[in-house]
Amino acid sequence: GGNGSRSSAPSGGPITLSFYNTDLLYDVPFTDPVAQEITRKTGVTLDVYHGKSEVNAEPDIALLLTSRSSYDLLYVKSDVSRLVENGAVVALDDWIAPDGTHVNLIEEYGQNFKRLYGDELVKLRYRDGHIYTFGTYAVKSAIPEPSGTLQLQYAVLKELGWPRIRTLTDYADALRRYLAMHPTINGRPAVGLSLLTDSWHWYVGLSNPGNFVIGRPDDGQWIVNPDTLEASYKFLVPEMALYYRWLNGLYHEGLLDPESFTQSEEVWKSKIATGAVLGISYASWEFEDAEMPLVESGQEERTYARLSVVADADVYKDPALTDRGYSGGWGVCISRNCRDVLRAFQFMDWMCSEEAQVLTHWGIKGKNYEVQDGKRVVPQAELDFRKTRQDYSLRTGVGLWAYPFPDAGDGATGSDGDWLTPFARLRSSDTYLPVEKETLRAYGATHWSDLFPQPEELPRPRYGELWLYLLPPDVDKLVADADEYTKSMLIQCILAPEPQFDALWAEMTARLRDMGMEDAGRTMSALIQEKMQLWGMP
C-alpha cells in the first residue's frame, strides 16, 4: 500500500506521548489554547520534559541510550548521531514493526511529511542513507529580518544626524562622540558596548561577530572556502583577529563595558532595560524582551537599531542575508522504546500538514488572527498584545509548538496561496515602532533587510548549515575543548595591553594546531564532501 492509499488522519482514541526536548530549561505544560486544539485534532497530548540544566545536557543523553528510557519522542539537537549509532531511534523509512515486518512509514503514512519537505527530503538522510528525523527549522526561509552584527541605540544615530555606520571604525566613532556628549543617561553612567558572553552565550555574543565582520556566514565554529568547500576551525583564519583587536582598542579606550566577560544574562538584560547601554552585539531573539520595559516607559529611542557592520566596507559584505537553502540534520525522532510508533509517526505527519502549520504559527482563527479578503491577518489589538507581552507565546500557544517541530518556513505559502506563517505580515512596516520607521526613513529604507547586502549578492553555501552537521563524537569532544580554550584566550587578548595582542593571538593559534584543530578541519571538509554525495550534488 505504498501508493498513499492509507489515511494520514491520526487514528485511535486519546493518547499521551512523552516528549523529551533538550532545549528546554523547564517542563512546558501542553495546556495552552493551541495545544488543546492540537489534542482536539489528533487525540494526542504531549507530556513535555526539559533536558537542559544550567550546566549542560550531557548526563541525560546517556540516560536516553538505556533501555529504561521511556520517552516516545526525542529532540536532542546534535546528539542525534549518538542516538542513531546506538540504535535508540526508529528509522522512519525502515521501521521494524512488532511482527518483524519492515515498514517504510514515510511512504505508507507520510503524505504531509513528503509534501512539506518535497525535494529537500534527501537532506534528512543520515550517513547510512536512512531518515531518522522530522527536520527542525524552516524548509523555505524568507529573507530574514536581520539582527545586525552590532546594535546601537536610536538616540545615538538621531543625535549624530543619522551617520552611515558601515565599519567597526564608524561604530566606535559613534560611541565615542555620543559618550562625550552624554556621560550619563537616566542618572546612570552611560555604557558604550556591552557584550553577553556568559556560558553558551559566547558563541553568539563573542564568536559569531568575528566572522560576520569579515563577511563569513554563521557556520558555527567553522569557516568554509565557498569554492573548494574546505573547512577550517574559524580561529585559525588570520582575518578573524580583526574583530578582537578592535575590541581590545575599545576596552583600552573605555568604550567596552568591563563587565562584558563576567556578567550574567540577567545582569546584561537589566542593564539594557535601564536605557544606559548604547551598544550591544547579539541576536534579536535575546534582547527584544529586554527592550520591552523601555518601550513601555516611553523610552523607545533607547532601544536598538540593527546595523550591517564589517571590518572594511571595500573588502567584505555582511553575510546576514545569506540564503542557505534547507540543511536537514537535526530534528524530532521517534524512540525505539516508543509505546506506539505508528501513532507517534501519524502525529508527527499531521504536524507537517498545512492545517498544523497555520495553527502553530498563526494560532486560532477568530482569536489570534482573522481572515480578510481570503488572507490571514493579525488584528491590531492582538498585534499590540503580541509586541508588549513577554509571555505571549506561553499564554496563547502561538509559536510555542512551531519549534522544534517541522516548519514550512517564513517563505512558504499554502495551497490557498496565503503565507503559512505570519512573518511576512508581521514584518510589514506597520508593526515597527515610530522610532524604527523614523530611522529607516532617514536611511532611505523600509525594512532593516534593505540596509544589508541582498541574498543574490552573496555566495550561496551548497553545503547547507554547518552547525547542523553531526561530527564524530571524538571530533565533537575536541571541538568542545578547543572552544573552551579559545573563549578564555579571546578574553585575554581583548583585555591585554595593546602591544601584547599579536603575541597572544599567535600563542592561541599555535596551541589550537597542537590540539589537532587542523585535522578537525579536514574531518569537517570530508563530511561536507560526504554530504554533497548523499544529497546527489556535484
XYZ file of C-alpha atoms in Angstrom:
538
model
C 0.000 0.000 0.000
C 2.830 2.414 -0.747
C 0.616 4.417 -3.121
C -0.627 6.803 -0.458
C -3.847 4.843 -0.029
C -3.666 4.755 3.754
C -5.186 7.669 5.605
C -2.791 10.074 7.226
C -5.544 11.272 9.558
C -4.452 10.280 13.055
C -6.312 7.161 14.127
C -7.420 5.886 17.506
C -8.535 7.452 20.759
C -6.763 9.806 23.145
C -3.087 9.027 23.771
C -0.348 10.773 25.734
C 3.107 10.814 24.155
C 6.102 11.833 26.233
C 8.420 14.300 24.504
C 11.979 14.949 25.642
C 13.287 18.344 24.481
C 16.966 19.001 25.157
C 16.456 22.724 24.564
C 14.033 23.422 27.400
C 15.060 24.665 30.828
C 11.703 23.653 32.353
C 8.763 21.373 31.526
C 6.179 23.172 29.372
C 2.565 22.169 30.057
C 0.577 21.128 26.963
C -2.431 23.150 28.114
C -2.409 26.431 26.169
C -5.196 27.072 23.611
C -3.090 25.916 20.612
C -2.020 22.732 22.439
C -5.660 21.985 23.271
C -6.566 22.423 19.615
C -3.744 20.046 18.570
C -5.155 17.470 21.007
C -8.681 18.013 19.656
C -7.477 17.367 16.093
C -5.163 14.406 16.783
C -6.144 12.841 20.110
C -2.531 13.370 21.195
C -1.473 15.113 24.394
C 2.248 15.748 24.781
C 3.928 15.267 28.123
C 6.921 17.587 27.679
C 10.168 17.070 29.598
C 13.020 19.554 29.706
C 16.552 18.404 29.009
C 18.647 21.467 29.753
C 20.196 22.211 33.076
C 22.031 25.499 33.515
C 25.228 23.450 33.271
C 24.759 21.060 30.349
C 22.595 18.313 28.882
C 25.324 15.662 28.943
C 24.063 13.135 31.550
C 20.590 12.997 30.045
C 21.861 11.732 26.687
C 23.477 8.757 28.444
C 20.115 8.009 30.064
C 18.319 8.202 26.710
C 20.598 5.448 25.409
C 19.476 2.994 28.110
C 16.545 0.639 27.724
C 14.995 2.308 30.791
C 14.356 5.479 28.831
C 10.606 5.710 28.362
C 10.228 8.798 26.173
C 8.234 8.431 22.944
C 9.587 11.441 21.017
C 13.064 12.914 21.358
C 14.667 16.192 20.322
C 18.381 16.187 21.133
C 19.870 18.575 18.530
C 23.374 17.448 17.500
C 23.307 14.391 19.795
C 21.013 12.638 17.320
C 24.093 10.888 15.874
C 24.716 9.211 19.236
C 21.118 8.003 19.345
C 21.318 6.627 15.803
C 24.670 4.901 16.363
C 23.257 3.243 19.498
C 20.023 2.127 17.835
C 17.959 4.281 20.191
C 15.688 5.752 17.486
C 13.443 4.443 14.704
C 14.433 4.658 11.017
C 11.336 6.342 9.579
C 11.877 4.700 6.190
C 12.617 1.256 7.676
C 10.720 0.611 10.894
C 10.778 -2.959 12.116
C 7.198 -3.470 13.306
C 6.353 -5.705 16.310
C 5.527 -8.564 13.896
C 9.001 -8.296 12.349
C 7.959 -6.729 9.024
C 9.889 -3.757 7.661
C 7.675 -0.712 7.116
C 8.583 2.476 5.249
C 6.484 4.822 7.390
C 7.251 7.779 5.124
C 5.834 6.034 2.026
C 2.911 4.423 3.864
C 1.765 7.190 6.201
C 3.805 10.275 5.380
C 1.754 12.242 2.825
C 2.114 15.531 4.726
C 5.744 14.803 5.562
C 6.576 14.276 1.867
C 4.588 17.344 0.811
C 6.257 19.598 3.385
C 9.855 18.630 2.570
C 9.404 17.923 -1.151
C 12.761 17.675 -2.938
C 14.533 18.584 0.306
C 13.610 15.207 1.841
C 17.012 13.778 0.786
C 18.638 16.308 3.116
C 17.170 14.480 6.108
C 19.210 11.367 5.259
C 21.705 10.225 7.856
C 25.113 8.986 6.656
C 23.749 5.405 6.462
C 21.160 6.620 3.927
C 18.175 6.294 6.301
C 15.941 9.062 7.657
C 15.566 9.305 11.440
C 14.317 12.846 11.983
C 11.371 15.076 11.237
C 13.610 18.005 10.360
C 13.627 21.079 12.563
C 13.965 24.600 11.124
C 12.391 26.221 8.098
C 12.225 24.283 4.844
C 11.728 27.512 2.877
C 13.105 30.602 4.556
C 12.092 34.141 3.773
C 14.579 36.980 3.621
C 15.052 37.269 7.363
C 14.730 40.402 9.415
C 18.420 40.620 10.322
C 19.520 41.334 13.890
C 22.611 43.149 12.670
C 26.142 42.282 13.736
C 26.150 45.205 16.171
C 23.215 47.200 17.509
C 23.185 50.871 18.510
C 20.547 52.959 20.302
C 18.306 55.030 18.014
C 19.073 58.030 20.243
C 22.741 57.854 19.221
C 22.019 57.739 15.484
C 19.488 60.550 15.722
C 21.654 62.917 17.740
C 24.641 62.359 15.433
C 22.495 63.165 12.379
C 21.958 59.621 11.068
C 25.562 58.785 10.062
C 26.024 55.651 7.930
C 27.605 53.048 10.217
C 29.286 50.669 7.772
C 32.506 49.691 9.552
C 33.827 48.920 13.021
C 35.620 52.284 12.875
C 32.309 54.096 12.173
C 30.656 52.286 15.078
C 33.432 53.117 17.568
C 33.354 56.723 16.370
C 29.600 56.969 17.062
C 30.051 55.560 20.590
C 32.944 57.924 21.255
C 31.119 61.055 20.099
C 27.883 60.287 21.909
C 29.578 59.321 25.188
C 31.483 62.612 25.151
C 28.149 64.467 24.883
C 26.225 62.243 27.337
C 28.386 60.719 30.048
C 25.213 59.799 31.961
C 21.770 58.518 30.911
C 18.819 58.488 33.329
C 21.279 59.405 36.072
C 23.481 56.371 35.394
C 26.954 56.309 33.835
C 26.481 55.607 30.118
C 27.995 52.319 28.900
C 29.485 52.018 25.394
C 29.355 48.451 24.020
C 28.205 45.746 26.466
C 28.620 42.089 25.462
C 26.849 38.934 26.645
C 29.402 36.098 26.733
C 28.249 34.039 29.722
C 28.282 30.212 29.284
C 26.965 29.203 25.813
C 26.075 32.813 25.002
C 29.679 33.444 23.953
C 29.023 31.604 20.669
C 26.507 34.287 19.675
C 27.870 37.260 21.596
C 31.633 36.883 21.085
C 32.432 34.213 18.490
C 29.974 34.910 15.629
C 30.613 38.657 15.201
C 34.256 37.791 14.460
C 33.284 36.019 11.243
C 30.366 38.317 10.373
C 32.638 41.372 10.134
C 34.855 39.536 7.611
C 31.836 38.553 5.520
C 31.647 34.912 6.626
C 28.187 33.483 7.437
C 27.284 31.559 10.596
C 28.828 28.115 10.187
C 29.136 27.507 13.899
C 32.839 27.373 14.718
C 33.940 26.869 11.100
C 34.783 28.931 8.059
C 34.342 27.268 4.673
C 36.007 28.289 1.428
C 32.969 28.649 -0.890
C 34.948 27.432 -3.938
C 36.916 24.459 -2.581
C 34.460 23.636 0.267
C 37.432 23.240 2.606
C 36.576 23.908 6.252
C 38.828 25.488 8.890
C 38.277 25.959 12.611
C 37.495 29.623 12.360
C 40.026 30.962 14.850
C 42.820 29.563 12.657
C 41.784 32.015 9.902
C 44.095 35.077 10.250
C 41.432 37.729 9.467
C 39.415 36.559 12.491
C 41.815 38.623 14.632
C 40.396 41.885 13.218
C 37.294 41.999 15.404
C 39.054 41.070 18.646
C 41.860 43.560 18.011
C 39.119 46.176 17.592
C 37.512 45.118 20.901
C 40.940 45.398 22.549
C 41.144 49.010 21.350
C 37.622 49.749 22.625
C 38.449 48.248 26.003
C 41.519 50.415 26.491
C 39.598 53.496 25.425
C 36.840 52.818 27.954
C 34.228 52.160 25.231
C 33.768 48.448 26.093
C 31.840 47.515 29.236
C 34.468 45.949 31.546
C 31.765 43.555 32.839
C 31.299 42.084 29.327
C 33.111 38.870 30.308
C 31.756 38.403 33.826
C 28.092 39.470 33.760
C 25.205 37.000 33.681
C 22.412 37.149 31.121
C 20.123 38.588 33.808
C 22.510 41.421 34.669
C 23.095 42.210 30.977
C 19.351 42.394 30.304
C 18.676 44.519 33.365
C 21.381 46.967 32.207
C 19.741 47.224 28.777
C 16.408 47.923 30.476
C 17.906 50.972 32.241
C 18.490 52.652 28.861
C 22.142 53.363 29.711
C 23.747 50.807 27.343
C 24.447 52.466 23.979
C 25.578 49.408 22.042
C 25.245 45.611 22.105
C 26.117 42.704 19.835
C 23.695 39.800 19.901
C 20.778 38.154 18.091
C 17.438 39.966 18.386
C 15.637 36.992 19.976
C 17.789 37.543 23.045
C 17.480 41.306 23.516
C 13.939 42.090 22.344
C 12.354 41.228 25.691
C 14.928 43.410 27.483
C 13.796 46.330 25.277
C 10.136 45.959 26.326
C 10.412 47.939 29.604
C 11.986 50.805 27.628
C 9.122 50.834 25.120
C 6.563 50.626 27.928
C 8.147 53.562 29.788
C 8.190 55.794 26.693
C 11.930 55.465 26.029
C 11.789 53.708 22.691
C 14.720 55.815 21.444
C 16.841 53.789 23.916
C 16.081 50.531 22.052
C 18.312 49.310 19.245
C 18.833 49.828 15.539
C 20.207 46.803 13.657
C 23.408 47.617 11.847
C 25.267 45.987 8.985
C 28.882 46.407 10.071
C 32.076 44.926 8.590
C 35.796 45.387 9.213
C 36.347 47.040 5.814
C 33.438 48.029 3.555
C 35.586 47.818 0.394
C 36.603 44.210 1.078
C 33.766 42.460 2.921
C 30.000 42.056 2.558
C 27.829 41.493 5.604
C 26.617 37.859 5.253
C 23.401 38.227 7.304
C 21.017 37.560 4.391
C 22.915 34.527 3.037
C 20.436 32.046 1.522
C 21.332 28.659 2.989
C 18.629 26.570 1.404
C 17.450 23.746 3.680
C 20.021 21.756 5.609
C 18.272 18.880 7.322
C 20.297 17.411 10.169
C 18.598 17.960 13.488
C 15.004 17.067 14.212
C 12.451 15.193 16.310
C 12.979 11.406 16.443
C 10.770 8.512 17.494
C 12.385 6.497 20.299
C 12.821 2.743 19.873
C 11.011 2.491 23.248
C 8.017 4.464 21.935
C 4.741 2.950 23.171
C 3.009 3.372 19.786
C 5.353 4.103 16.880
C 2.543 4.317 14.339
C 0.533 6.862 16.348
C 3.697 8.860 17.018
C 4.513 8.895 13.293
C 0.955 9.858 12.337
C 1.011 12.660 14.900
C 4.307 13.988 13.529
C 2.975 13.659 9.977
C -0.046 15.743 11.000
C 2.345 18.372 12.430
C 3.672 18.643 8.844
C 0.209 19.430 7.434
C -0.853 22.893 6.271
C -3.550 22.868 8.941
C -0.928 22.296 11.653
C 1.458 24.888 10.202
C -1.273 27.541 10.283
C -2.361 26.551 13.807
C 1.139 26.510 15.317
C 2.306 29.746 13.647
C -0.859 31.880 13.369
C -2.863 30.451 16.262
C -6.626 30.089 16.412
C -8.893 31.719 13.841
C -11.137 34.399 15.314
C -8.879 34.644 18.332
C -5.269 35.210 17.211
C -5.969 36.005 13.559
C -8.826 36.805 11.199
C -9.360 36.187 7.510
C -9.961 39.296 5.376
C -10.320 39.074 1.578
C -9.126 35.475 1.772
C -5.910 36.407 3.600
C -4.973 35.762 7.227
C -4.297 38.953 9.196
C -3.402 39.633 12.825
C -5.829 42.227 14.281
C -4.264 45.365 15.788
C -5.238 44.521 19.387
C -3.574 41.111 19.061
C -0.504 42.728 17.480
C -0.140 45.091 20.427
C -0.585 42.180 22.843
C 1.996 40.226 20.864
C 4.545 43.038 20.919
C 4.208 44.014 24.575
C 3.656 40.722 26.433
C 6.825 38.766 27.134
C 4.720 35.674 27.870
C 2.597 35.965 24.700
C 3.616 32.536 23.367
C 3.199 30.754 26.694
C -0.262 32.252 27.216
C -1.676 31.775 23.730
C 0.412 28.862 22.433
C 1.073 30.829 19.227
C 4.560 29.943 18.010
C 5.147 27.738 21.055
C 4.775 24.420 19.203
C 6.441 25.509 15.954
C 9.989 24.715 17.135
C 11.460 22.085 17.181
C 8.671 20.571 15.087
C 8.586 20.515 11.269
C 8.379 24.056 9.928
C 7.381 25.003 6.380
C 9.168 28.300 6.926
C 8.506 32.006 6.569
C 8.906 31.826 2.795
C 6.270 29.086 2.370
C 2.744 29.538 1.046
C -0.111 27.075 1.389
C -2.394 25.621 -1.281
C -4.621 28.709 -0.844
C -1.693 30.914 -1.893
C -1.520 32.557 1.545
C 1.532 32.605 3.832
C 1.760 29.652 6.241
C 3.393 31.843 8.889
C 2.579 35.445 9.846
C 6.189 36.577 9.359
C 5.609 38.485 6.110
C 2.569 40.268 7.571
C 4.206 40.922 10.939
C 7.288 42.397 9.322
C 5.209 44.808 7.307
C 6.413 48.168 8.499
C 3.032 48.834 10.180
C 4.338 46.822 13.132
C 7.500 48.912 13.567
C 7.876 51.340 16.456
C 7.671 55.005 15.384
C 11.399 55.417 16.135
C 12.194 52.459 13.839
C 10.187 53.972 10.999
C 11.839 57.350 11.508
C 15.318 55.790 11.482
C 14.701 53.609 8.433
C 13.247 56.607 6.586
C 16.368 58.620 7.420
C 18.432 55.894 5.737
C 16.071 55.580 2.764
C 14.852 52.096 3.727
C 11.528 50.408 4.554
C 12.831 47.258 6.256
C 16.061 46.535 8.091
C 16.937 43.990 5.422
C 17.083 46.831 2.842
C 20.247 48.083 4.578
C 22.091 44.770 4.161
C 23.681 43.138 1.090
C 20.894 41.146 -0.619
C 20.900 37.317 -0.910
C 21.699 37.420 -4.630
C 24.907 39.420 -3.944
C 26.196 36.770 -1.524
C 27.653 33.304 -2.148
C 25.054 30.572 -1.556
C 26.571 27.754 0.521
C 25.759 24.490 -1.266
C 26.540 22.570 1.906
C 23.636 23.950 3.971
C 24.151 24.938 7.610
C 27.398 23.600 9.006
C 26.403 23.945 12.656
C 23.740 21.294 11.974
C 26.347 18.771 10.816
C 26.867 15.744 13.013
C 30.546 15.325 13.885
C 32.065 12.026 15.066
C 31.983 12.028 18.919
C 35.792 12.259 19.280
C 35.974 15.307 16.980
C 32.954 16.785 18.753
C 34.810 16.490 22.061
C 37.949 18.014 20.531
C 35.980 20.998 19.208
C 34.341 21.474 22.630
C 37.795 21.547 24.278
C 39.127 23.924 21.616
C 36.094 26.186 22.099
C 36.611 26.356 25.847
C 40.295 27.207 25.422
C 39.567 29.743 22.668
C 36.952 31.575 24.727
C 39.385 32.132 27.603
C 42.149 33.209 25.192
C 39.920 35.668 23.315
C 39.107 37.370 26.602
C 42.829 37.523 27.449
C 43.569 39.010 24.020
C 40.890 41.692 24.471
C 41.988 42.683 27.985
C 45.763 42.528 27.340
C 47.838 45.691 26.808
C 47.558 46.545 23.090
C 51.207 45.709 22.217
C 50.703 42.134 23.551
C 47.674 41.331 21.400
C 49.514 39.813 18.416
C 51.755 37.590 20.559
C 48.757 36.229 22.491
C 46.831 35.607 19.268
C 49.824 33.694 17.848
C 50.082 31.660 21.064
C 46.398 30.755 20.768
C 46.589 29.609 17.135
C 49.764 27.586 17.817
C 48.045 25.812 20.700
C 44.940 25.118 18.577
C 47.168 23.496 15.947
C 48.825 21.377 18.647
C 45.391 20.283 19.839
C 44.668 18.885 16.371
C 42.279 21.518 15.063
C 43.761 21.415 11.545
C 42.860 17.707 11.427
C 39.396 18.540 12.753
C 39.040 20.904 9.779
C 39.952 18.066 7.418
C 37.313 15.857 9.086
C 34.736 18.601 8.581
C 35.787 19.025 4.928
C 35.331 15.264 4.394
C 31.851 15.460 5.964
C 30.948 18.245 3.534
C 32.045 16.057 0.601
C 30.074 13.120 2.032
C 27.012 15.348 2.368
C 27.370 16.534 -1.245
C 27.329 12.883 -2.390
C 24.440 11.921 -0.086
C 22.400 14.832 -1.484
C 23.437 13.977 -5.041
C 25.185 17.311 -5.591
C 28.361 17.779 -7.632
